Short mmCIF file of C-alpha atoms and ligand atoms in Angstrom, two decimals:
data_model
loop_
_atom_site.label_atom_id
_atom_site.label_comp_id
_atom_site.label_asym_id
_atom_site.label_seq_id
_atom_site.Cartn_x
_atom_site.Cartn_y
_atom_site.Cartn_z
CA THR J 224 43.49 19.08 -31.98
CA GLY J 225 43.51 17.02 -28.80
CA SER J 226 40.90 15.08 -27.04
CA THR J 227 39.48 16.25 -23.67
CA ARG J 228 39.40 14.41 -20.67
CA PRO J 229 35.63 13.52 -20.81
CA GLN J 230 36.31 12.34 -24.31
CA ARG J 231 39.07 9.94 -23.02
CA LEU J 232 36.96 8.81 -20.36
CA LEU J 233 34.02 8.07 -22.67
CA LYS J 234 36.51 6.21 -24.92
CA ALA J 235 37.51 4.14 -21.97
CA VAL J 236 33.87 3.14 -21.47
CA GLN J 237 33.33 2.35 -24.94
CA LYS J 238 36.42 0.12 -25.13
CA ASN J 239 36.24 -1.58 -21.55
CA ALA J 240 32.66 -1.74 -20.44
CA THR J 241 29.70 -3.93 -21.57
CA LYS J 242 27.00 -2.31 -23.31
CA GLY J 243 23.68 -2.13 -21.23
CA ASP J 244 25.61 -2.97 -17.88
CA PRO J 245 25.59 -0.10 -15.55
CA GLN J 246 27.93 -1.57 -13.31
CA SER J 247 30.42 -2.23 -15.85
CA VAL J 248 30.24 1.35 -16.84
CA ILE J 249 30.67 2.68 -13.27
CA SER J 250 33.64 0.08 -12.52
CA THR J 251 35.41 1.23 -15.87
CA ILE J 252 35.14 4.95 -15.00
CA ASP J 253 36.42 4.32 -11.31
CA HIS J 254 39.32 2.02 -12.73
CA PHE J 255 40.09 4.92 -15.40
CA CYS J 256 40.07 7.76 -12.75
CA ARG J 257 42.47 5.79 -10.48
CA ARG J 258 44.92 4.42 -13.05
CA CYS J 259 44.86 6.77 -15.88
CA GLU J 260 43.27 10.34 -15.10
CA TRP J 261 41.66 11.91 -12.10
CA ALA J 262 38.19 13.11 -13.01
CA MET J 263 35.58 14.94 -10.73
CA ASN J 264 33.09 12.06 -10.78
CA VAL J 265 31.54 11.42 -7.22
CA GLY J 266 33.55 8.55 -7.24
CA ASP J 267 33.24 4.73 -5.46
CA GLU J 268 33.45 5.68 -1.91
CA LYS J 269 31.19 8.49 -1.84
CA GLY J 270 29.09 6.78 -4.74
CA THR J 271 28.52 4.01 -2.17
CA ILE J 272 26.95 6.45 0.55
CA LEU J 273 25.06 7.85 -2.35
CA ASP J 274 23.53 4.53 -3.42
CA SER J 275 22.43 3.79 0.29
CA VAL J 276 20.40 7.04 0.35
CA VAL J 277 18.64 6.32 -3.24
CA CYS J 278 17.68 2.94 -2.06
CA GLU J 279 16.22 4.40 1.29
CA VAL J 280 14.30 7.18 -0.35
CA SER J 281 13.43 5.04 -3.47
CA PRO J 282 12.56 8.14 -5.19
CA GLY J 283 9.64 8.54 -7.56
CA SER J 284 11.14 11.85 -8.87
CA THR J 285 14.73 12.71 -8.69
CA LEU J 286 16.89 15.85 -9.76
CA GLU J 287 20.56 15.83 -10.45
CA LEU J 288 22.47 19.31 -10.56
CA GLY J 289 25.75 18.62 -12.55
CA THR J 290 25.59 15.75 -14.91
CA TYR J 291 29.65 16.16 -15.83
CA CYS J 292 30.16 12.54 -17.67
CA GLY J 293 27.14 11.04 -16.20
CA TYR J 294 28.74 8.68 -13.76
CA SER J 295 26.58 9.66 -10.80
CA THR J 296 23.63 9.75 -13.39
CA VAL J 297 24.25 6.12 -14.06
CA ARG J 298 24.73 5.31 -10.33
CA ILE J 299 21.49 6.75 -9.41
CA ALA J 300 19.36 5.60 -12.41
CA ARG J 301 20.40 2.12 -12.10
CA LEU J 302 18.73 1.74 -8.82
CA LEU J 303 15.51 3.72 -9.51
CA ALA J 304 12.30 1.65 -9.78
CA PRO J 305 10.65 0.98 -13.30
CA GLY J 306 8.66 3.98 -14.37
CA THR J 307 10.50 6.68 -12.30
CA LYS J 308 12.90 9.12 -13.81
CA LEU J 309 15.85 11.20 -13.13
CA ILE J 310 16.28 14.79 -14.47
CA THR J 311 19.85 16.00 -14.68
CA LEU J 312 20.77 19.46 -15.37
CA GLU J 313 24.21 20.24 -17.11
CA PHE J 314 25.64 23.63 -18.13
CA ASN J 315 28.52 22.71 -20.10
CA PRO J 316 27.52 21.40 -23.48
CA ASP J 317 30.72 19.37 -24.05
CA PHE J 318 30.24 17.68 -20.75
CA ALA J 319 26.46 16.97 -21.72
CA LYS J 320 27.42 15.64 -25.04
CA VAL J 321 29.77 12.96 -23.52
CA ALA J 322 27.33 12.32 -20.73
CA ARG J 323 24.45 11.37 -23.21
CA GLN J 324 26.83 8.79 -24.63
CA VAL J 325 27.75 7.29 -21.28
CA ILE J 326 24.05 7.09 -20.19
CA GLU J 327 23.14 5.47 -23.43
CA PHE J 328 26.10 2.97 -23.26
CA ALA J 329 24.65 1.99 -19.87
CA GLY J 330 21.35 1.47 -21.45
CA LEU J 331 19.42 3.78 -19.05
CA GLN J 332 18.50 6.71 -21.35
CA GLU J 333 14.76 5.76 -20.91
CA LYS J 334 15.04 6.60 -17.15
CA VAL J 335 17.15 9.92 -17.65
CA LEU J 336 16.22 13.28 -18.97
CA LEU J 337 19.36 15.42 -19.34
CA VAL J 338 18.62 19.11 -19.77
CA GLU J 339 21.34 21.25 -21.08
CA GLY J 340 21.55 24.85 -19.62
CA PRO J 341 21.95 27.16 -16.57
CA SER J 342 20.31 25.42 -13.62
CA GLY J 343 18.98 28.99 -12.33
CA ASP J 344 17.01 29.26 -15.65
CA ILE J 345 15.80 25.70 -15.75
CA ILE J 346 14.63 25.20 -12.28
CA PRO J 347 11.72 27.56 -12.45
CA LYS J 348 10.43 25.91 -15.60
CA ILE J 349 10.52 22.42 -14.42
CA LYS J 350 6.86 22.07 -13.05
CA GLU J 351 5.34 23.25 -16.50
CA GLN J 352 7.76 21.79 -18.85
CA PHE J 353 8.41 18.26 -17.29
CA GLY J 354 4.95 17.79 -15.34
CA ILE J 355 6.85 17.45 -11.92
CA THR J 356 4.91 18.57 -8.67
CA THR J 357 7.96 17.81 -6.26
CA PHE J 358 11.31 16.02 -6.19
CA ASP J 359 11.84 13.27 -3.61
CA LEU J 360 15.71 13.51 -3.86
CA VAL J 361 17.85 15.89 -5.09
CA PHE J 362 21.65 15.34 -5.70
CA LEU J 363 23.71 18.68 -5.84
CA ASP J 364 27.11 18.43 -7.54
CA HIS J 365 27.37 21.24 -9.90
CA TRP J 366 29.10 24.64 -9.33
CA LYS J 367 29.80 24.97 -5.60
CA ASP J 368 28.58 28.73 -5.53
CA ARG J 369 25.17 27.46 -6.93
CA TYR J 370 24.25 25.02 -4.39
CA LEU J 371 22.51 27.89 -2.02
CA PRO J 372 20.96 29.75 -4.49
CA ASP J 373 19.41 26.90 -6.38
CA THR J 374 18.22 25.23 -2.97
CA LYS J 375 16.51 28.56 -2.27
CA LEU J 376 14.95 28.39 -5.89
CA LEU J 377 13.80 24.81 -5.37
CA GLU J 378 12.02 26.10 -2.21
CA GLU J 379 10.43 29.05 -3.65
CA CYS J 380 9.36 27.03 -6.75
CA GLY J 381 7.54 24.44 -4.67
CA LEU J 382 9.35 21.63 -5.77
CA LEU J 383 10.26 20.37 -2.35
CA ARG J 384 7.90 18.67 -0.06
CA LYS J 385 7.99 17.51 3.78
CA GLY J 386 10.89 14.88 3.50
CA SER J 387 12.30 15.69 0.44
CA VAL J 388 16.18 14.75 0.50
CA LEU J 389 19.09 16.77 -0.52
CA MET J 390 22.34 15.16 -1.07
CA ALA J 391 25.25 17.67 -1.61
CA ASP J 392 28.59 16.48 -2.87
CA ASN J 393 31.94 18.20 -2.18
CA VAL J 394 30.73 20.13 0.96
CA ILE J 395 34.52 19.85 2.23
CA CYS J 396 36.50 19.91 -1.08
CA PRO J 397 36.07 22.18 -2.89
CA GLY J 398 33.77 23.17 -0.09
CA THR J 399 30.30 24.72 -0.23
CA PRO J 400 30.45 26.92 3.07
CA ASP J 401 27.43 29.05 2.60
CA TYR J 402 25.16 26.13 1.79
CA LEU J 403 26.49 24.06 4.84
CA ALA J 404 25.87 26.98 7.14
CA TYR J 405 22.03 27.16 5.69
CA VAL J 406 21.15 23.74 5.88
CA ARG J 407 22.78 23.52 9.29
CA SER J 408 21.25 26.36 10.84
CA SER J 409 17.89 26.61 9.00
CA PRO J 410 14.84 25.27 10.92
CA LYS J 411 13.65 23.98 7.56
CA TYR J 412 16.06 21.27 7.48
CA ASP J 413 17.44 18.24 9.39
CA SER J 414 21.04 17.82 8.14
CA LYS J 415 23.52 15.25 8.58
CA TYR J 416 27.16 15.04 7.44
CA PHE J 417 28.69 11.56 5.83
CA LYS J 418 32.44 11.93 6.12
CA SER J 419 34.30 10.46 3.24
CA HIS J 420 37.12 11.43 0.90
CA LEU J 421 37.50 13.37 -2.24
CA GLU J 422 37.01 10.96 -5.07
CA TYR J 423 40.10 8.70 -5.81
CA THR J 424 42.07 10.34 -3.21
CA LYS J 425 42.88 10.60 0.63
CA VAL J 426 41.99 14.18 0.95
CA GLU J 427 38.81 14.58 3.24
CA ASP J 428 35.41 15.31 1.62
CA GLY J 429 31.89 14.06 2.30
CA LEU J 430 28.36 14.31 1.48
CA GLU J 431 25.63 16.32 3.38
CA LYS J 432 22.23 14.85 3.69
CA SER J 433 19.60 17.47 4.46
CA VAL J 434 15.75 16.52 4.77
CA TYR J 435 13.48 19.26 4.01
CA LEU J 436 10.87 19.82 6.94
CA GLY J 437 8.43 22.04 5.02
O1 LIG U 747 33.45 21.52 -9.85
C1 LIG U 747 32.98 20.62 -9.64
N1 LIG U 747 31.87 20.03 -10.22
C2 LIG U 747 31.02 20.80 -11.03
C3 LIG U 747 31.70 20.76 -12.44
O2 LIG U 747 30.79 21.24 -13.34
C4 LIG U 747 33.79 19.51 -8.78
C5 LIG U 747 35.19 19.72 -8.53
C6 LIG U 747 35.90 18.92 -7.68
C7 LIG U 747 37.51 19.38 -7.46
C8 LIG U 747 38.20 19.88 -8.43
C9 LIG U 747 39.36 20.08 -8.12
C10 LIG U 747 39.98 19.78 -6.99
F1 LIG U 747 41.41 20.03 -6.72
C11 LIG U 747 39.28 19.15 -6.08
C12 LIG U 747 37.88 18.88 -6.32
C13 LIG U 747 35.43 17.77 -7.30
C14 LIG U 747 34.06 17.46 -7.40
O3 LIG U 747 33.57 16.34 -6.92
C15 LIG U 747 33.27 18.40 -8.34
O4 LIG U 747 31.89 18.03 -8.41
MG1 LIG U 748 31.25 16.37 -7.21
#
Protein backbone atom coordinates (compact mmCIF):
# COMPACT_ATOMS: atom_id res chain seq x y z
CA THR A 1 0.00 0.00 0.00
CA GLY A 2 1.27 3.45 -0.84
CA SER A 3 2.35 6.28 1.45
CA THR A 4 0.17 9.30 2.23
CA ARG A 5 1.07 12.93 1.51
CA PRO A 6 1.70 13.67 5.21
CA GLN A 7 4.03 10.64 5.36
CA ARG A 8 5.94 11.88 2.28
CA LEU A 9 6.18 15.33 3.85
CA LEU A 10 7.59 13.77 7.04
CA LYS A 11 10.15 11.79 5.01
CA ALA A 12 11.29 15.02 3.35
CA VAL A 13 11.77 16.62 6.80
CA GLN A 14 13.72 13.61 8.13
CA LYS A 15 15.90 13.62 5.00
CA ASN A 16 16.54 17.33 4.46
CA ALA A 17 16.03 19.24 7.72
CA THR A 18 18.41 19.50 10.68
CA LYS A 19 17.26 17.83 13.90
CA GLY A 20 16.50 20.43 16.60
CA ASP A 21 16.40 23.29 14.09
CA PRO A 22 12.80 24.59 13.71
CA GLN A 23 13.67 26.98 10.88
CA SER A 24 15.13 24.16 8.78
CA VAL A 25 11.92 22.14 9.33
CA ILE A 26 9.81 25.12 8.20
CA SER A 27 12.00 25.76 5.13
CA THR A 28 12.03 22.07 4.18
CA ILE A 29 8.23 21.81 4.31
CA ASP A 30 7.79 25.02 2.28
CA HIS A 31 10.26 23.73 -0.34
CA PHE A 32 8.52 20.33 -0.47
CA CYS A 33 5.11 21.99 -0.94
CA ARG A 34 6.33 24.35 -3.68
CA ARG A 35 8.45 21.86 -5.61
CA CYS A 36 6.98 18.42 -4.93
CA GLU A 37 3.45 18.28 -3.52
CA TRP A 38 1.07 21.05 -2.42
CA ALA A 39 -0.13 20.56 1.17
CA MET A 40 -2.50 22.59 3.32
CA ASN A 41 0.06 24.15 5.69
CA VAL A 42 -0.47 27.83 6.46
CA GLY A 43 2.69 28.37 4.38
CA ASP A 44 5.47 30.98 4.35
CA GLU A 45 3.50 34.07 3.24
CA LYS A 46 0.63 33.78 5.73
CA GLY A 47 3.11 32.23 8.17
CA THR A 48 5.10 35.45 8.27
CA ILE A 49 1.94 37.39 9.17
CA LEU A 50 1.16 34.80 11.86
CA ASP A 51 4.73 35.11 13.22
CA SER A 52 4.34 38.87 13.61
CA VAL A 53 1.12 38.47 15.63
CA VAL A 54 2.66 35.73 17.82
CA CYS A 55 5.59 38.06 18.58
CA GLU A 56 3.24 41.00 19.26
CA VAL A 57 1.03 38.97 21.63
CA SER A 58 3.94 36.92 23.12
CA PRO A 59 1.32 34.58 24.56
CA GLY A 60 1.60 32.77 27.90
CA SER A 61 -1.01 30.29 26.67
CA THR A 62 -1.81 29.37 23.06
CA LEU A 63 -4.43 27.10 21.48
CA GLU A 64 -4.16 25.80 17.90
CA LEU A 65 -7.21 24.18 16.30
CA GLY A 66 -6.05 21.91 13.49
CA THR A 67 -2.50 20.55 13.70
CA TYR A 68 -2.32 18.74 10.33
CA CYS A 69 1.45 17.97 9.89
CA GLY A 70 2.59 20.38 12.61
CA TYR A 71 3.96 23.13 10.33
CA SER A 72 2.15 26.01 12.06
CA THR A 73 2.68 24.29 15.42
CA VAL A 74 6.45 24.54 14.81
CA ARG A 75 6.11 28.13 13.50
CA ILE A 76 4.30 29.23 16.66
CA ALA A 77 6.19 27.13 19.23
CA ARG A 78 9.60 28.33 17.99
CA LEU A 79 8.58 31.88 18.97
CA LEU A 80 7.15 31.07 22.43
CA ALA A 81 8.96 32.25 25.57
CA PRO A 82 10.54 29.60 27.80
CA GLY A 83 8.01 27.98 30.11
CA THR A 84 5.02 28.82 27.89
CA LYS A 85 3.02 26.14 26.07
CA LEU A 86 0.91 25.54 23.00
CA ILE A 87 -2.03 23.13 23.05
CA THR A 88 -2.88 21.85 19.56
CA LEU A 89 -5.99 19.81 18.73
CA GLU A 90 -6.16 17.36 15.80
CA PHE A 91 -9.13 15.14 14.90
CA ASN A 92 -7.38 12.99 12.29
CA PRO A 93 -5.15 10.29 13.89
CA ASP A 94 -2.98 9.91 10.77
CA PHE A 95 -2.25 13.66 10.74
CA ALA A 96 -1.54 13.58 14.50
CA LYS A 97 0.91 10.69 14.07
CA VAL A 98 2.93 12.64 11.49
CA ALA A 99 2.67 15.93 13.41
CA ARG A 100 4.13 14.41 16.59
CA GLN A 101 7.20 13.34 14.62
CA VAL A 102 7.60 16.71 12.87
CA ILE A 103 7.30 18.59 16.20
CA GLU A 104 9.80 16.22 17.83
CA PHE A 105 12.23 16.53 14.90
CA ALA A 106 12.13 20.31 15.42
CA GLY A 107 12.96 19.74 19.10
CA LEU A 108 9.83 21.54 20.31
CA GLN A 109 7.99 18.67 22.03
CA GLU A 110 8.46 20.25 25.50
CA LYS A 111 6.49 23.34 24.42
CA VAL A 112 3.67 21.49 22.64
CA LEU A 113 0.75 19.40 23.89
CA LEU A 114 -0.95 17.63 20.97
CA VAL A 115 -4.44 16.38 21.88
CA GLU A 116 -6.23 14.02 19.48
CA GLY A 117 -10.00 14.19 19.11
CA PRO A 118 -12.93 16.40 18.12
CA SER A 119 -12.41 20.05 19.18
CA GLY A 120 -16.06 20.32 20.25
CA ASP A 121 -15.54 17.57 22.83
CA ILE A 122 -12.06 18.64 24.01
CA ILE A 123 -12.59 22.41 24.46
CA PRO A 124 -15.07 22.04 27.39
CA LYS A 125 -12.52 19.84 29.23
CA ILE A 126 -9.43 22.04 28.75
CA LYS A 127 -9.73 24.06 31.97
CA GLU A 128 -9.99 21.03 34.26
CA GLN A 129 -7.66 18.71 32.30
CA PHE A 130 -4.81 21.11 31.46
CA GLY A 131 -5.07 23.76 34.17
CA ILE A 132 -5.65 26.59 31.72
CA THR A 133 -7.61 29.66 32.84
CA THR A 134 -7.75 31.58 29.52
CA PHE A 135 -5.91 31.61 26.17
CA ASP A 136 -3.95 34.67 25.09
CA LEU A 137 -3.83 33.48 21.47
CA VAL A 138 -5.97 31.04 19.43
CA PHE A 139 -5.00 29.96 15.88
CA LEU A 140 -8.00 28.55 13.98
CA ASP A 141 -7.00 26.29 11.08
CA HIS A 142 -9.21 23.20 11.34
CA TRP A 143 -12.49 22.32 9.60
CA LYS A 144 -13.85 25.60 8.30
CA ASP A 145 -17.40 24.85 9.48
CA ARG A 146 -16.07 24.45 13.04
CA TYR A 147 -14.55 27.96 13.37
CA LEU A 148 -17.82 29.60 14.50
CA PRO A 149 -19.19 26.88 16.82
CA ASP A 150 -15.78 26.44 18.47
CA THR A 151 -15.35 30.21 18.94
CA LYS A 152 -18.76 30.37 20.67
CA LEU A 153 -17.72 27.35 22.76
CA LEU A 154 -14.47 29.09 23.81
CA GLU A 155 -16.56 32.10 24.92
CA GLU A 156 -19.09 29.94 26.80
CA CYS A 157 -16.33 27.95 28.56
CA GLY A 158 -14.67 31.16 29.78
CA LEU A 159 -11.48 30.41 27.86
CA LEU A 160 -11.18 33.92 26.40
CA ARG A 161 -10.32 37.12 28.31
CA LYS A 162 -10.36 40.84 27.40
CA GLY A 163 -7.61 41.09 24.77
CA SER A 164 -7.44 37.43 23.74
CA VAL A 165 -6.43 37.29 20.05
CA LEU A 166 -8.02 34.91 17.53
CA MET A 167 -6.07 34.37 14.26
CA ALA A 168 -8.12 32.52 11.64
CA ASP A 169 -6.62 30.96 8.51
CA ASN A 170 -8.51 30.50 5.20
CA VAL A 171 -11.20 33.10 5.75
CA ILE A 172 -11.37 33.54 1.92
CA CYS A 173 -10.20 30.15 0.57
CA PRO A 174 -11.77 27.68 1.33
CA GLY A 175 -13.65 30.41 3.25
CA THR A 176 -15.41 30.67 6.59
CA PRO A 177 -18.34 33.00 5.82
CA ASP A 178 -20.40 32.46 8.96
CA TYR A 179 -17.32 32.93 11.21
CA LEU A 180 -16.27 36.09 9.33
CA ALA A 181 -19.77 37.60 9.56
CA TYR A 182 -19.84 36.88 13.28
CA VAL A 183 -16.48 38.35 14.33
CA ARG A 184 -16.95 41.37 12.02
CA SER A 185 -20.46 42.22 13.29
CA SER A 186 -20.25 41.23 16.96
CA PRO A 187 -19.62 44.04 19.48
CA LYS A 188 -17.53 41.48 21.38
CA TYR A 189 -14.75 41.55 18.76
CA ASP A 190 -12.48 44.06 17.04
CA SER A 191 -11.63 42.36 13.74
CA LYS A 192 -9.04 43.04 11.00
CA TYR A 193 -8.30 41.28 7.71
CA PHE A 194 -4.71 40.53 6.61
CA LYS A 195 -4.85 39.99 2.85
CA SER A 196 -2.51 37.31 1.53
CA HIS A 197 -2.60 34.22 -0.70
CA LEU A 198 -3.56 30.58 -0.36
CA GLU A 199 -0.39 28.75 0.65
CA TYR A 200 2.05 28.18 -2.25
CA THR A 201 -0.39 29.69 -4.81
CA LYS A 202 -1.49 33.03 -6.33
CA VAL A 203 -5.11 32.51 -5.20
CA GLU A 204 -6.36 35.12 -2.74
CA ASP A 205 -6.70 34.10 0.90
CA GLY A 206 -6.01 35.82 4.19
CA LEU A 207 -5.94 35.75 7.96
CA GLU A 208 -8.55 37.45 10.15
CA LYS A 209 -7.25 38.82 13.45
CA SER A 210 -10.05 39.26 16.01
CA VAL A 211 -9.46 40.69 19.49
CA TYR A 212 -11.99 39.57 22.11
CA LEU A 213 -13.36 42.60 23.98
CA GLY A 214 -15.10 40.62 26.74
O1 LIG B 1 -9.25 21.90 5.42
C1 LIG B 1 -8.30 22.58 5.77
N1 LIG B 1 -7.80 22.51 7.02
C2 LIG B 1 -8.36 21.58 7.98
C3 LIG B 1 -7.82 20.17 7.73
O2 LIG B 1 -8.11 19.35 8.78
C4 LIG B 1 -7.61 23.49 4.78
C5 LIG B 1 -7.91 23.35 3.42
C6 LIG B 1 -7.28 24.15 2.46
C7 LIG B 1 -7.59 24.01 1.01
C8 LIG B 1 -7.86 22.75 0.47
C9 LIG B 1 -8.14 22.61 -0.88
C10 LIG B 1 -8.16 23.74 -1.69
F1 LIG B 1 -8.41 23.61 -3.02
C11 LIG B 1 -7.92 25.00 -1.17
C12 LIG B 1 -7.63 25.13 0.19
C13 LIG B 1 -6.33 25.11 2.86
C14 LIG B 1 -6.04 25.24 4.22
O3 LIG B 1 -5.12 26.17 4.64
C15 LIG B 1 -6.67 24.46 5.18
O4 LIG B 1 -6.36 24.68 6.50
MG1 LIG C 1 -5.27 26.51 6.71
